mmCIF file of C-alpha atoms (C1' of nucleotides) in Angstrom:
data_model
loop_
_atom_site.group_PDB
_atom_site.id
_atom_site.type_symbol
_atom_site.label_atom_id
_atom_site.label_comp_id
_atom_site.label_asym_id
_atom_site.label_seq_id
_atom_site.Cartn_x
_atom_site.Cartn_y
_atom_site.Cartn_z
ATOM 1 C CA UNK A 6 -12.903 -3.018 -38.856
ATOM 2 C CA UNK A 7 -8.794 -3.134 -39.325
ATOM 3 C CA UNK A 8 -6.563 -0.427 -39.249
ATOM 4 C CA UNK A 9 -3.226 0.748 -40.682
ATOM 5 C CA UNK A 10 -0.473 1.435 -38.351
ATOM 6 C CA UNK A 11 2.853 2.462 -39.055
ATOM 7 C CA UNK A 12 5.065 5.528 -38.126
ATOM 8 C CA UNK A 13 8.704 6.679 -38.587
ATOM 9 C CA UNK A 14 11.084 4.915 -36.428
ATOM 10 C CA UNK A 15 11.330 5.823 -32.239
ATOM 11 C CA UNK A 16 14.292 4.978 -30.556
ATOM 12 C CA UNK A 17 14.687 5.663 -27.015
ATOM 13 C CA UNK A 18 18.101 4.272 -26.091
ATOM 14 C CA UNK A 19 19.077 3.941 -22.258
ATOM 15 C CA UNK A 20 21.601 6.529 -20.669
ATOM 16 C CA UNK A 21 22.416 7.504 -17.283
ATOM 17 C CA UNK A 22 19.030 9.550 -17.625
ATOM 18 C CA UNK A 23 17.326 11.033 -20.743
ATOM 19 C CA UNK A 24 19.424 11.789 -24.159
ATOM 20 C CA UNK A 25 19.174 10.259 -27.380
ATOM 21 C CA UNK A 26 21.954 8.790 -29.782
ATOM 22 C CA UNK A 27 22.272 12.284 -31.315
ATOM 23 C CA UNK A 28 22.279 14.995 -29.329
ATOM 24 C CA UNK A 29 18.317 15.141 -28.612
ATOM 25 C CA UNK A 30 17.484 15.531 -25.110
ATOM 26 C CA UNK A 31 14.217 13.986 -24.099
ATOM 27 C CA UNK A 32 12.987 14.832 -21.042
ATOM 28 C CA UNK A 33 10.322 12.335 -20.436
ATOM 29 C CA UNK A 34 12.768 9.298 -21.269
ATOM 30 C CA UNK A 35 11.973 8.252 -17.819
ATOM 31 C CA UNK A 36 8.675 9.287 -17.516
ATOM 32 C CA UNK A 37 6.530 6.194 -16.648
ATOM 33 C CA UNK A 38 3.328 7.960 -18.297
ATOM 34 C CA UNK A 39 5.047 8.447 -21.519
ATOM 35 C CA UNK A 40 7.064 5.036 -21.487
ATOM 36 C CA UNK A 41 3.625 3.743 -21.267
ATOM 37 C CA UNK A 42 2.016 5.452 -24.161
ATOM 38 C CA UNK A 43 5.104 4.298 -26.615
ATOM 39 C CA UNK A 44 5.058 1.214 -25.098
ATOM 40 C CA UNK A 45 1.037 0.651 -26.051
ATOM 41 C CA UNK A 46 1.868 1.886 -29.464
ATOM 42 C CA UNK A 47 4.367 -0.872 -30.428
ATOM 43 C CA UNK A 48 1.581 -3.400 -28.891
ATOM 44 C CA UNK A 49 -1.023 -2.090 -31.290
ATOM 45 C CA UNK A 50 1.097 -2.191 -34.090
ATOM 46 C CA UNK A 51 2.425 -6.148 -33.339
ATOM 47 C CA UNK A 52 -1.256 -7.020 -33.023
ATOM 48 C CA UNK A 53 -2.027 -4.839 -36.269
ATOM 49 C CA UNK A 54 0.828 -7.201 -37.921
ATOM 50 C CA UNK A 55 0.149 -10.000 -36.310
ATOM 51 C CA UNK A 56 -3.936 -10.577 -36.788
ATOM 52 C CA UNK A 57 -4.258 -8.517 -40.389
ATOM 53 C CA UNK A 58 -6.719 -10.385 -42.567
ATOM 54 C CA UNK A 59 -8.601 -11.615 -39.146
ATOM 55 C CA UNK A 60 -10.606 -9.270 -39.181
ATOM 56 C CA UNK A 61 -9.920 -8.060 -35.419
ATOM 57 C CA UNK A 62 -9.342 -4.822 -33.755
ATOM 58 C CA UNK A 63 -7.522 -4.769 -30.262
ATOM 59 C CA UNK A 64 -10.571 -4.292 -28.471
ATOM 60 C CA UNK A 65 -12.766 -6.918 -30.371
ATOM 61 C CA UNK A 66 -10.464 -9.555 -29.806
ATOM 62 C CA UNK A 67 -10.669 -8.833 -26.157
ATOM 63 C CA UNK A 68 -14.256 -8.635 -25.938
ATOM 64 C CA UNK A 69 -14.488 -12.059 -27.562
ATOM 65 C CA UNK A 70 -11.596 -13.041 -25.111
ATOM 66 C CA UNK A 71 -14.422 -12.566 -21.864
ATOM 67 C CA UNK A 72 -16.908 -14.159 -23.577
ATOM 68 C CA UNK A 73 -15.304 -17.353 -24.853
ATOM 69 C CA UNK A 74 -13.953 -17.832 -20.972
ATOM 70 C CA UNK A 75 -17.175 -16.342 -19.655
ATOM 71 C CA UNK A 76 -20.229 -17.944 -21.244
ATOM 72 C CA UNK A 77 -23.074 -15.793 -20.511
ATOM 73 C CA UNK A 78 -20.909 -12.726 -19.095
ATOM 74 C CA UNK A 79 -22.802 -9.703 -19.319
ATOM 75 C CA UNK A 80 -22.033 -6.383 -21.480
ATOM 76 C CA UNK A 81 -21.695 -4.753 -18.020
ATOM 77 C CA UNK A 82 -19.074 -6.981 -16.837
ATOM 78 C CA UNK A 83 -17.291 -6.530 -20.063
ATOM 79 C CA UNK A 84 -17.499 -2.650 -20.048
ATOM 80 C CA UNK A 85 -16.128 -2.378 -16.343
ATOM 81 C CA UNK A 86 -13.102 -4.986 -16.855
ATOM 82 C CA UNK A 87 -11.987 -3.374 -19.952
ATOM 83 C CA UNK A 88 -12.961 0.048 -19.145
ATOM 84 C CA UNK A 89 -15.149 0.767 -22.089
ATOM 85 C CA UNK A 90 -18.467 2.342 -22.501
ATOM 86 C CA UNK A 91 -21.385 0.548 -22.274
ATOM 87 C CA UNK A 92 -22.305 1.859 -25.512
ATOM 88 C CA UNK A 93 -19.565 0.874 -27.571
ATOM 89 C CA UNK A 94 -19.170 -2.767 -25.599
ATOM 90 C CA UNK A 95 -22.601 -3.108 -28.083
ATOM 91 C CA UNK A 96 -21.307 -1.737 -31.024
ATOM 92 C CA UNK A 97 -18.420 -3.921 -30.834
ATOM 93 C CA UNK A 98 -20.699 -7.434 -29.700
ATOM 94 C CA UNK A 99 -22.850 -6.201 -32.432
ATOM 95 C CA UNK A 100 -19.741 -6.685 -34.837
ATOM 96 C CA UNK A 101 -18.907 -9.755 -33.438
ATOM 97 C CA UNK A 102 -22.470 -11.266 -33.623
ATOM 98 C CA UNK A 103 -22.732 -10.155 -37.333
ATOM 99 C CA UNK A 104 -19.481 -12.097 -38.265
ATOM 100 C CA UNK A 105 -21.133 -14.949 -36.146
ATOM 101 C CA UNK A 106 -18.954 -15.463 -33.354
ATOM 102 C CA UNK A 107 -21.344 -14.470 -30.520
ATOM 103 C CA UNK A 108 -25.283 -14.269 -29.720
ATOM 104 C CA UNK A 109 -27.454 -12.331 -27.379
ATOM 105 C CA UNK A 110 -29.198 -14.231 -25.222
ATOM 106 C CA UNK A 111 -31.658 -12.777 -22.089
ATOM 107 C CA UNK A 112 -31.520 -13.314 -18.395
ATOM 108 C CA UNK A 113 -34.807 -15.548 -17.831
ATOM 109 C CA UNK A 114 -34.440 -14.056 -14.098
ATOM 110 C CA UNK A 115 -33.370 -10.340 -15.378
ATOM 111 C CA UNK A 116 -34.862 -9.568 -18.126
ATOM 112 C CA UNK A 117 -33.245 -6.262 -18.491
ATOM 113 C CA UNK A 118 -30.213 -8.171 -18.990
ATOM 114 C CA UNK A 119 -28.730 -9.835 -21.989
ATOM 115 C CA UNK A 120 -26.440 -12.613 -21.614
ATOM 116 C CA UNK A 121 -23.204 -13.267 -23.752
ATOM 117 C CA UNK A 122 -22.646 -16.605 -25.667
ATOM 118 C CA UNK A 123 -19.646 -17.765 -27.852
ATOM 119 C CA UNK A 124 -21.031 -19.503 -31.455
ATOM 120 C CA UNK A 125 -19.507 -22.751 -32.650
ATOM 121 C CA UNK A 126 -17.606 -20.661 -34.966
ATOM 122 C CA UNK A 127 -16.651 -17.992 -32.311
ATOM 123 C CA UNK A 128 -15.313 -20.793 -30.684
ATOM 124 C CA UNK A 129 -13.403 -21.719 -33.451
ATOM 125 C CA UNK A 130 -12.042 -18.703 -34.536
ATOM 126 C CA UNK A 131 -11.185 -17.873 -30.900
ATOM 127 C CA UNK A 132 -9.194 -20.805 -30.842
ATOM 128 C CA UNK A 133 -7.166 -19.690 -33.819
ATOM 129 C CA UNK A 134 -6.836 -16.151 -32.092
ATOM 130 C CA UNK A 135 -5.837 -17.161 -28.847
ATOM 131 C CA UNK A 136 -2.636 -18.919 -30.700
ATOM 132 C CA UNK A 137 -2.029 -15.859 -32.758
ATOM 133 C CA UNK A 138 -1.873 -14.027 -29.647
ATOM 134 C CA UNK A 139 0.065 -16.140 -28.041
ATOM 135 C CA UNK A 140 2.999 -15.647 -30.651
ATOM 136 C CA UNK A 141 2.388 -11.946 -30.264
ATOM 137 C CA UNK A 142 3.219 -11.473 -26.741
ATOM 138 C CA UNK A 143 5.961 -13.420 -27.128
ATOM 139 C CA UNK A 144 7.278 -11.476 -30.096
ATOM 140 C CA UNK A 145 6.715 -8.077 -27.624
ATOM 141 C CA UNK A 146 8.931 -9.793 -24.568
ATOM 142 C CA UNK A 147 11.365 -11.177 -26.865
ATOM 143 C CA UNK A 148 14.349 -9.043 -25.445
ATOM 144 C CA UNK A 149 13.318 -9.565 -22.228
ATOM 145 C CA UNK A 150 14.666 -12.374 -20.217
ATOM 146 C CA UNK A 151 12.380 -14.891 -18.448
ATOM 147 C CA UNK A 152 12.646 -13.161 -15.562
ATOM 148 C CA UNK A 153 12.467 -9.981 -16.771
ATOM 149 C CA UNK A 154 9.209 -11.122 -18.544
ATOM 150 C CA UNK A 155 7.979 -12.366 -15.241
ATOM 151 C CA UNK A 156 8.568 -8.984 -13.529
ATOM 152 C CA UNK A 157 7.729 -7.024 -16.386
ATOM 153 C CA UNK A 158 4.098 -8.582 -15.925
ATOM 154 C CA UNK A 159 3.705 -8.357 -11.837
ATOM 155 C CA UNK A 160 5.449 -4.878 -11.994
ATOM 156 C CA UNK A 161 2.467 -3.675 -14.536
ATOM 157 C CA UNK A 162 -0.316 -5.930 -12.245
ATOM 158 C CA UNK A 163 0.527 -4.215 -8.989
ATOM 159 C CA UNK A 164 0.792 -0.776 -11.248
ATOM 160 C CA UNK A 165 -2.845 -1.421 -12.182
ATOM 161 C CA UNK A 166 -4.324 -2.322 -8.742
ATOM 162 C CA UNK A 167 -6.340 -0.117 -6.880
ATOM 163 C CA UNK B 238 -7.965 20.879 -26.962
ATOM 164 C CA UNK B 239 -9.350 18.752 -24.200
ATOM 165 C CA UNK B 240 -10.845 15.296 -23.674
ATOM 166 C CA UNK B 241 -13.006 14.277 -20.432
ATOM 167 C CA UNK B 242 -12.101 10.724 -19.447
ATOM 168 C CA UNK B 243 -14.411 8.653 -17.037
ATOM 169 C CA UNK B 244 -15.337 5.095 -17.360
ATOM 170 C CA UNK B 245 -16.989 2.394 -15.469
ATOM 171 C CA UNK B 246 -13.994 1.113 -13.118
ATOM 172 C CA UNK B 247 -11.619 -1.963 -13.629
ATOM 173 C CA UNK B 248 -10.021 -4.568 -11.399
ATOM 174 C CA UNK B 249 -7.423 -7.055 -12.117
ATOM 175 C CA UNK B 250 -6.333 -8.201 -8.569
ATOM 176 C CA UNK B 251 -3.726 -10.512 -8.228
ATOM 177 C CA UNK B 252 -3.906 -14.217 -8.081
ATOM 178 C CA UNK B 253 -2.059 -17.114 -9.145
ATOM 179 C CA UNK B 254 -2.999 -16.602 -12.872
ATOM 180 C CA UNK B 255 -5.864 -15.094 -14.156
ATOM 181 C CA UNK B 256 -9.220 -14.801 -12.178
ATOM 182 C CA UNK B 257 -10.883 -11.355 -10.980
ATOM 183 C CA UNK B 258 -12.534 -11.109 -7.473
ATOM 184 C CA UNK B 259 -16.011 -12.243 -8.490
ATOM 185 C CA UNK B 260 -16.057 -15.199 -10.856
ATOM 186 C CA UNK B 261 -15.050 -13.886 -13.872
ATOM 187 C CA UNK B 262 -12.253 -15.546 -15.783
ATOM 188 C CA UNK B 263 -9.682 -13.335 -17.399
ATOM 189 C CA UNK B 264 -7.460 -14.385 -20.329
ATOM 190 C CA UNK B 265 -5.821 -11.511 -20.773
ATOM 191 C CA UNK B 266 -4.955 -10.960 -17.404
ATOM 192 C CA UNK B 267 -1.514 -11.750 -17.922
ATOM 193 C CA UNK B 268 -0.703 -10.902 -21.178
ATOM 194 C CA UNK B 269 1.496 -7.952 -21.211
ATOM 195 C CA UNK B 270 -0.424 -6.422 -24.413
ATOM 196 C CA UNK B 271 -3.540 -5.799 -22.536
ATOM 197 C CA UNK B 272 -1.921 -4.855 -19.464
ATOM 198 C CA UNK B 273 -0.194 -2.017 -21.423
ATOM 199 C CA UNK B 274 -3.601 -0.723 -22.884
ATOM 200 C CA UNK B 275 -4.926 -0.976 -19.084
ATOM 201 C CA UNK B 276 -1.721 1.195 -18.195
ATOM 202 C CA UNK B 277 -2.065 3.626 -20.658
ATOM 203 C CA UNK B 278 -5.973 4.175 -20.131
ATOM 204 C CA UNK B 279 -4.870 4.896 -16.541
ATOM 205 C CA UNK B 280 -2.050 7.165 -17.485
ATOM 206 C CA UNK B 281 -4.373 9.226 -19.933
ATOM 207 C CA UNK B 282 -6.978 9.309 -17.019
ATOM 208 C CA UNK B 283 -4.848 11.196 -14.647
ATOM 209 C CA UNK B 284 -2.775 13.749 -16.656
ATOM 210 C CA UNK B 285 -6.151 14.558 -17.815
ATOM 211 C CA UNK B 286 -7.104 14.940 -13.980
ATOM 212 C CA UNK B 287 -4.025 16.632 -13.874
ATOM 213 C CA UNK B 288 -3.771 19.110 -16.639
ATOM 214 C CA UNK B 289 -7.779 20.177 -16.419
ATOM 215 C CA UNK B 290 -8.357 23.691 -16.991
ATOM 216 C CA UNK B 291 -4.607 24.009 -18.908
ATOM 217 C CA UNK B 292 -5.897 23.225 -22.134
ATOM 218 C CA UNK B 293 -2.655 20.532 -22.850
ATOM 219 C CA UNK B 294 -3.391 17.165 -24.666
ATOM 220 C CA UNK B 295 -0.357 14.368 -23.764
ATOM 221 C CA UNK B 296 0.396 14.910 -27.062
ATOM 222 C CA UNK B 297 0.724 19.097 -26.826
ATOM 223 C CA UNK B 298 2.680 18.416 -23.696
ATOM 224 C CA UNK B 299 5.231 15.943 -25.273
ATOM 225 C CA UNK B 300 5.934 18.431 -28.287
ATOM 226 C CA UNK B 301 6.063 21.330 -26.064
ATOM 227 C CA UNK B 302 8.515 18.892 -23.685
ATOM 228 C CA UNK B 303 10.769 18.315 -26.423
ATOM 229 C CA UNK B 304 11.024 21.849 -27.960
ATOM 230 C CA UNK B 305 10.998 23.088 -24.423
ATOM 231 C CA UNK B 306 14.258 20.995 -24.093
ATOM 232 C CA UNK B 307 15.843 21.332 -27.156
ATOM 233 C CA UNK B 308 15.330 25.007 -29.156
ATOM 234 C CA UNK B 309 15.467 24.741 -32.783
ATOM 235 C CA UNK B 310 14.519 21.234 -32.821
ATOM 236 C CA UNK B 311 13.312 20.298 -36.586
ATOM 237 C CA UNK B 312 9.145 18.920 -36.511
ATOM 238 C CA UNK B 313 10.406 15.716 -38.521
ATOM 239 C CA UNK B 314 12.468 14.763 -35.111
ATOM 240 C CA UNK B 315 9.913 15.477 -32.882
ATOM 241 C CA UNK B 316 7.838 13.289 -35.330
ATOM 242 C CA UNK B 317 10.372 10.267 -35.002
ATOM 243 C CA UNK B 318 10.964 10.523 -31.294
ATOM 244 C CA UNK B 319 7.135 10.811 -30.542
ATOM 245 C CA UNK B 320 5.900 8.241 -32.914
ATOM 246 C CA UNK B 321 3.723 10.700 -34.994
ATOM 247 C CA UNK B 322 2.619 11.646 -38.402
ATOM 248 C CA UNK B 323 4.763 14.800 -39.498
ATOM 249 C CA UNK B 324 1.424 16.256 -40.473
ATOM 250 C CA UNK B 325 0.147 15.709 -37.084
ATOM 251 C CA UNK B 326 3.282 17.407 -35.493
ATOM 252 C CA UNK B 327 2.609 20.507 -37.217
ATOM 253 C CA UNK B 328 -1.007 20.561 -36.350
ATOM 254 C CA UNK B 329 -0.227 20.291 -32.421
ATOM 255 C CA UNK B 330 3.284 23.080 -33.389
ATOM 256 C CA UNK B 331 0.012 24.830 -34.615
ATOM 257 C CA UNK B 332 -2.366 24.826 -31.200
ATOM 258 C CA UNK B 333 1.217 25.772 -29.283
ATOM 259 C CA UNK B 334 1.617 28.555 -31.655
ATOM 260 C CA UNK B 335 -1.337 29.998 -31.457
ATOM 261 C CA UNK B 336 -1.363 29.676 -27.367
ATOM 262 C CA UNK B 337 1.665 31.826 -27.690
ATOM 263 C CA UNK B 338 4.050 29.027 -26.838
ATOM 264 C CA UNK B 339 6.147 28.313 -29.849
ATOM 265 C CA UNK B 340 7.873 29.979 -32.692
ATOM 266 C CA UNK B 341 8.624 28.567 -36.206
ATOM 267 C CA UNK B 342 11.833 29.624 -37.636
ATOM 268 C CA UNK B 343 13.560 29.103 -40.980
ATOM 269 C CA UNK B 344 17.047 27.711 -40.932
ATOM 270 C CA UNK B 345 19.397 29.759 -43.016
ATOM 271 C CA UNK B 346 21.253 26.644 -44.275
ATOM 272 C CA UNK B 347 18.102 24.522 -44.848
ATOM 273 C CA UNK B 348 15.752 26.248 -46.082
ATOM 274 C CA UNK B 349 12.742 23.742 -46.378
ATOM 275 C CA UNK B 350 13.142 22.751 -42.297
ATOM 276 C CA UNK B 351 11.792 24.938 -39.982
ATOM 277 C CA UNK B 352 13.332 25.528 -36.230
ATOM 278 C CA UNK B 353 11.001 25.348 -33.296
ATOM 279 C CA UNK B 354 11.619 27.649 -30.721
ATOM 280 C CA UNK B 355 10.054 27.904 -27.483
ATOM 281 C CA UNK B 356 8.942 31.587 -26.291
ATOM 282 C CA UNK B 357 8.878 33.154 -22.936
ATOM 283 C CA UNK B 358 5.056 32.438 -22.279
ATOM 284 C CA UNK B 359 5.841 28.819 -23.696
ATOM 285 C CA UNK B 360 8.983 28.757 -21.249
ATOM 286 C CA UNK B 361 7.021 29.417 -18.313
ATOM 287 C CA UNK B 362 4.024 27.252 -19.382
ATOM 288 C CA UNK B 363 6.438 25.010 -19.382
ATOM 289 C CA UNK B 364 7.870 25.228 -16.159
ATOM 290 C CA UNK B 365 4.626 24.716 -14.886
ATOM 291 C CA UNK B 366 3.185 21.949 -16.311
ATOM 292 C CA UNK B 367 6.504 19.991 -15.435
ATOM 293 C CA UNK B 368 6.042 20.095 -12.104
ATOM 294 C CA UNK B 369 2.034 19.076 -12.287
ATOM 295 C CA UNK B 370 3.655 15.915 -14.689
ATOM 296 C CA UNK B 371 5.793 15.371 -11.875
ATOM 297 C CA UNK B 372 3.613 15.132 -9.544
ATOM 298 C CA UNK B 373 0.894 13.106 -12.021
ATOM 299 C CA UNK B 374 3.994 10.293 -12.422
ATOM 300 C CA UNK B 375 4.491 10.121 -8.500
ATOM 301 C CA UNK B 376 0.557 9.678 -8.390
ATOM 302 C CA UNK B 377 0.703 6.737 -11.052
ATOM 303 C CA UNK B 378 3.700 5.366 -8.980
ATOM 304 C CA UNK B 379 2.781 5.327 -5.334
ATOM 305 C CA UNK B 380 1.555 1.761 -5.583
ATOM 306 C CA UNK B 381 5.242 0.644 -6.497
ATOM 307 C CA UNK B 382 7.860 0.546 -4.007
ATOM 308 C CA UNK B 383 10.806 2.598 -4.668
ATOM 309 C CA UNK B 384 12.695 -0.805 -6.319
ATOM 310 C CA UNK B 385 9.706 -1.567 -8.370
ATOM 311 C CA UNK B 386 9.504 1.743 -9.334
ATOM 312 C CA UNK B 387 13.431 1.724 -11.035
ATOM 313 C CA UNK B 388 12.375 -2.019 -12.374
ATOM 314 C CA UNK B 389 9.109 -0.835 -13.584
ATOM 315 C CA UNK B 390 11.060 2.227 -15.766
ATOM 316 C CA UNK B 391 14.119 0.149 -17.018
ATOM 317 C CA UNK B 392 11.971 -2.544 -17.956
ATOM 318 C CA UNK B 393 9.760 -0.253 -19.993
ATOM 319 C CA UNK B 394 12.670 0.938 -21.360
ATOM 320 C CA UNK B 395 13.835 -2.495 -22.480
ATOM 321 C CA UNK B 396 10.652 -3.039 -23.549
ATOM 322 C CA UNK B 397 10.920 -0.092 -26.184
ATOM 323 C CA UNK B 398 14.466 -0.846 -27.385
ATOM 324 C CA UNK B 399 15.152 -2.001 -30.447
ATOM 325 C "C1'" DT C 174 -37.104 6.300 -9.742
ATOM 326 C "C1'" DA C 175 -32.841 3.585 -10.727
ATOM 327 C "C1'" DT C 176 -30.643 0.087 -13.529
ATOM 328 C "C1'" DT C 177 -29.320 -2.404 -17.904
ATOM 329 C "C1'" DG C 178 -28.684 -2.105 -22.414
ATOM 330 C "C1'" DT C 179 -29.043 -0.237 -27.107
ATOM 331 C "C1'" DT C 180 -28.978 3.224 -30.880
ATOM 332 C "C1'" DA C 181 -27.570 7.437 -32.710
ATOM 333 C "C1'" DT C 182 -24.353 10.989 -32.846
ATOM 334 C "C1'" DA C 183 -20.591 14.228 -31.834
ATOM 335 C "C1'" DC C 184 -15.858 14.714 -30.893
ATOM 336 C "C1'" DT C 185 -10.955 13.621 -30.835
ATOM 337 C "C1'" DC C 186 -7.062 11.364 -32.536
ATOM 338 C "C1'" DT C 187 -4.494 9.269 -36.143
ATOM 339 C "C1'" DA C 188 -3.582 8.202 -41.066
ATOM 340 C "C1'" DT C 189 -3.572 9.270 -45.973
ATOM 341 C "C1'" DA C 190 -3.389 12.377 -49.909
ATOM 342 C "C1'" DA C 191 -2.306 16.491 -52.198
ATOM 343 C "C1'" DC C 192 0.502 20.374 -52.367
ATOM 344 C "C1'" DT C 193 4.529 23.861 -51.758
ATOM 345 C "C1'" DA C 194 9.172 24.809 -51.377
ATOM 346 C "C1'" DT C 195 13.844 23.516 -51.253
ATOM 347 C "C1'" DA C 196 17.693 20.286 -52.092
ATOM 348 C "C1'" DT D 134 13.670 13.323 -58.404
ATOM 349 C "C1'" DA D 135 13.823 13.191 -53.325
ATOM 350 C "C1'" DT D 136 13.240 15.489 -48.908
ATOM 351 C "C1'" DA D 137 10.891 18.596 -45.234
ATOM 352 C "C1'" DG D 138 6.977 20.534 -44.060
ATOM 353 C "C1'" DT D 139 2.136 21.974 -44.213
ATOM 354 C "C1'" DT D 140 -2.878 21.766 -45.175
ATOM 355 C "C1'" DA D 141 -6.958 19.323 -45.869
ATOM 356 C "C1'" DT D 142 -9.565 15.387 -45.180
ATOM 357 C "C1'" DA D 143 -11.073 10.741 -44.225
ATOM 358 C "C1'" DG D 144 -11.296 7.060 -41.041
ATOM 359 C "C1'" DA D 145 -11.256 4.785 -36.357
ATOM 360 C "C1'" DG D 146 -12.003 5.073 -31.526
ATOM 361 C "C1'" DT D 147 -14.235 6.976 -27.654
ATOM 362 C "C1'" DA D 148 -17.671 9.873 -25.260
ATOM 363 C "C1'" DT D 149 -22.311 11.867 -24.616
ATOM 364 C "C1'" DA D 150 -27.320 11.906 -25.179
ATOM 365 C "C1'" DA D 151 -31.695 9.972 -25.858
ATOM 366 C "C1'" DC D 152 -34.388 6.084 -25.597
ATOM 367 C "C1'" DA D 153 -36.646 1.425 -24.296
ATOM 368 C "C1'" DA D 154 -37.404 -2.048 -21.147
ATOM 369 C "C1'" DT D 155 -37.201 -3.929 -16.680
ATOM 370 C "C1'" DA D 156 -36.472 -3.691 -11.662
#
DNA sequence: TATTGTTATACTCTATAACTATA
DNA sequence: TATAGTTATAGAGTATAACAATA
């Protein structure tokens, strides 16, 4: 359920445009899309650091997320706010029930339906998560200023809406 | 060497702190982590819309970007600029190869590293996919006003530095 | 017949290990 | 012995398909 992550060192220092400290020109230095994609690596690997032994991935942690502030959310709801498959939304409650943190429950009025609930110790353990997280994203902004931080976040909202 | 991409869709709009447009309560909705995964699942979703039918993974494209831009480059750089496994590299210096794209070289002076050069085909290749990857960036941008759009790159930028 | 959800499975990407050749 | 690179392979994440149950 954990995984590994580290990599040689990436360094993308800012210049007029693209170049490296060297003499490597890289031509996608101010390419949003691949910003992006290096910038959602060194996320993965501060969670990796910062929740090993927890017993966590990325995406489990933010299914339990919705359902600790969404009591009875559905595995629909989950799947289309964090744009997985409906299929692996279960695989990953099922993990998540087996360690106890969550149960199935069904929709007396849908029964096709099964509703979401934390467990006492979900609860728990979310609360312990929520903290670690916490730190987390403020390790990430830490060489941002306070307003950078703030624009960082809106800037990446507005890039997301639709 | 290609990789359909659909999913159920996503919504964060915008209020004050977290909520989405039904009920749901969002923890994550402001934590710049997720919002990075939520960026890069979009930014994977339209290269791919992109790039159909050109048989180019981001990854292929970023290796042939950098050889494209600087001939003779050595894998282990490419590696270390790209965030990837050396072993990795060569498998995707392997797929350009065999498109026709690349050329491994020996250096005379070093005689374990091998110089990546980028052929004719690979040139032209080349040429075109940068102007579809422009085009994909000015598609993932055309939310952001042209200010935002500087912010949202330096920031990123920032982000990444070390 | 369409929707909701689950299980099972295939595919892709990334990481680790073993190996070759050169320094 | 350490470094650069490659091959082979295992593991994790994501997608597709088939199915059951309900609407």
């Amino acid at each position: 359920m954990r995984k590994p992550r580290r990599a040689r060192t990436a360094s993308f220092r800012q210049t007029a445009t693209n170049d490296e400290s060297g003499d490597l020109s890289s031509p996608l230095a101010n390419s949003p899309g691949f910003l992006l994609r290096l910038a959602q690596l060194r996320t993965f690997d501060e969670f990796y650091r910062s929740f090993a032994g927890l017993g966590v991935t990325p995406a489990g942690f933010s299914v339990l997320a919705l359902i600790a502030a969404n009591p009875g959310v559905r595995p629909g709801t989950i799947g289309e706010e964090l744009r997985m498959k409906p299929s692996n939304v279960a695989a990953l409650v099922n993990m998540l029930a087996a360690a106890g943190y969550v149960q199935r429950k069904t929709d007396a009025s849908e029964m096709r339906a099964s509703l979401l609930h934390i467990t006492e110790a979900g609860a728990e353990a979310w609360r312990e998560m929520e903290q670690i997280h916490r730190e987390t994203d403020a390790r990430l902004m830490e060489h941002l200023t306070s307003t950078e931080r703030e624009w960082f976040v809106a800037l990446l909202r507005k890039f997301l809406r639709r």
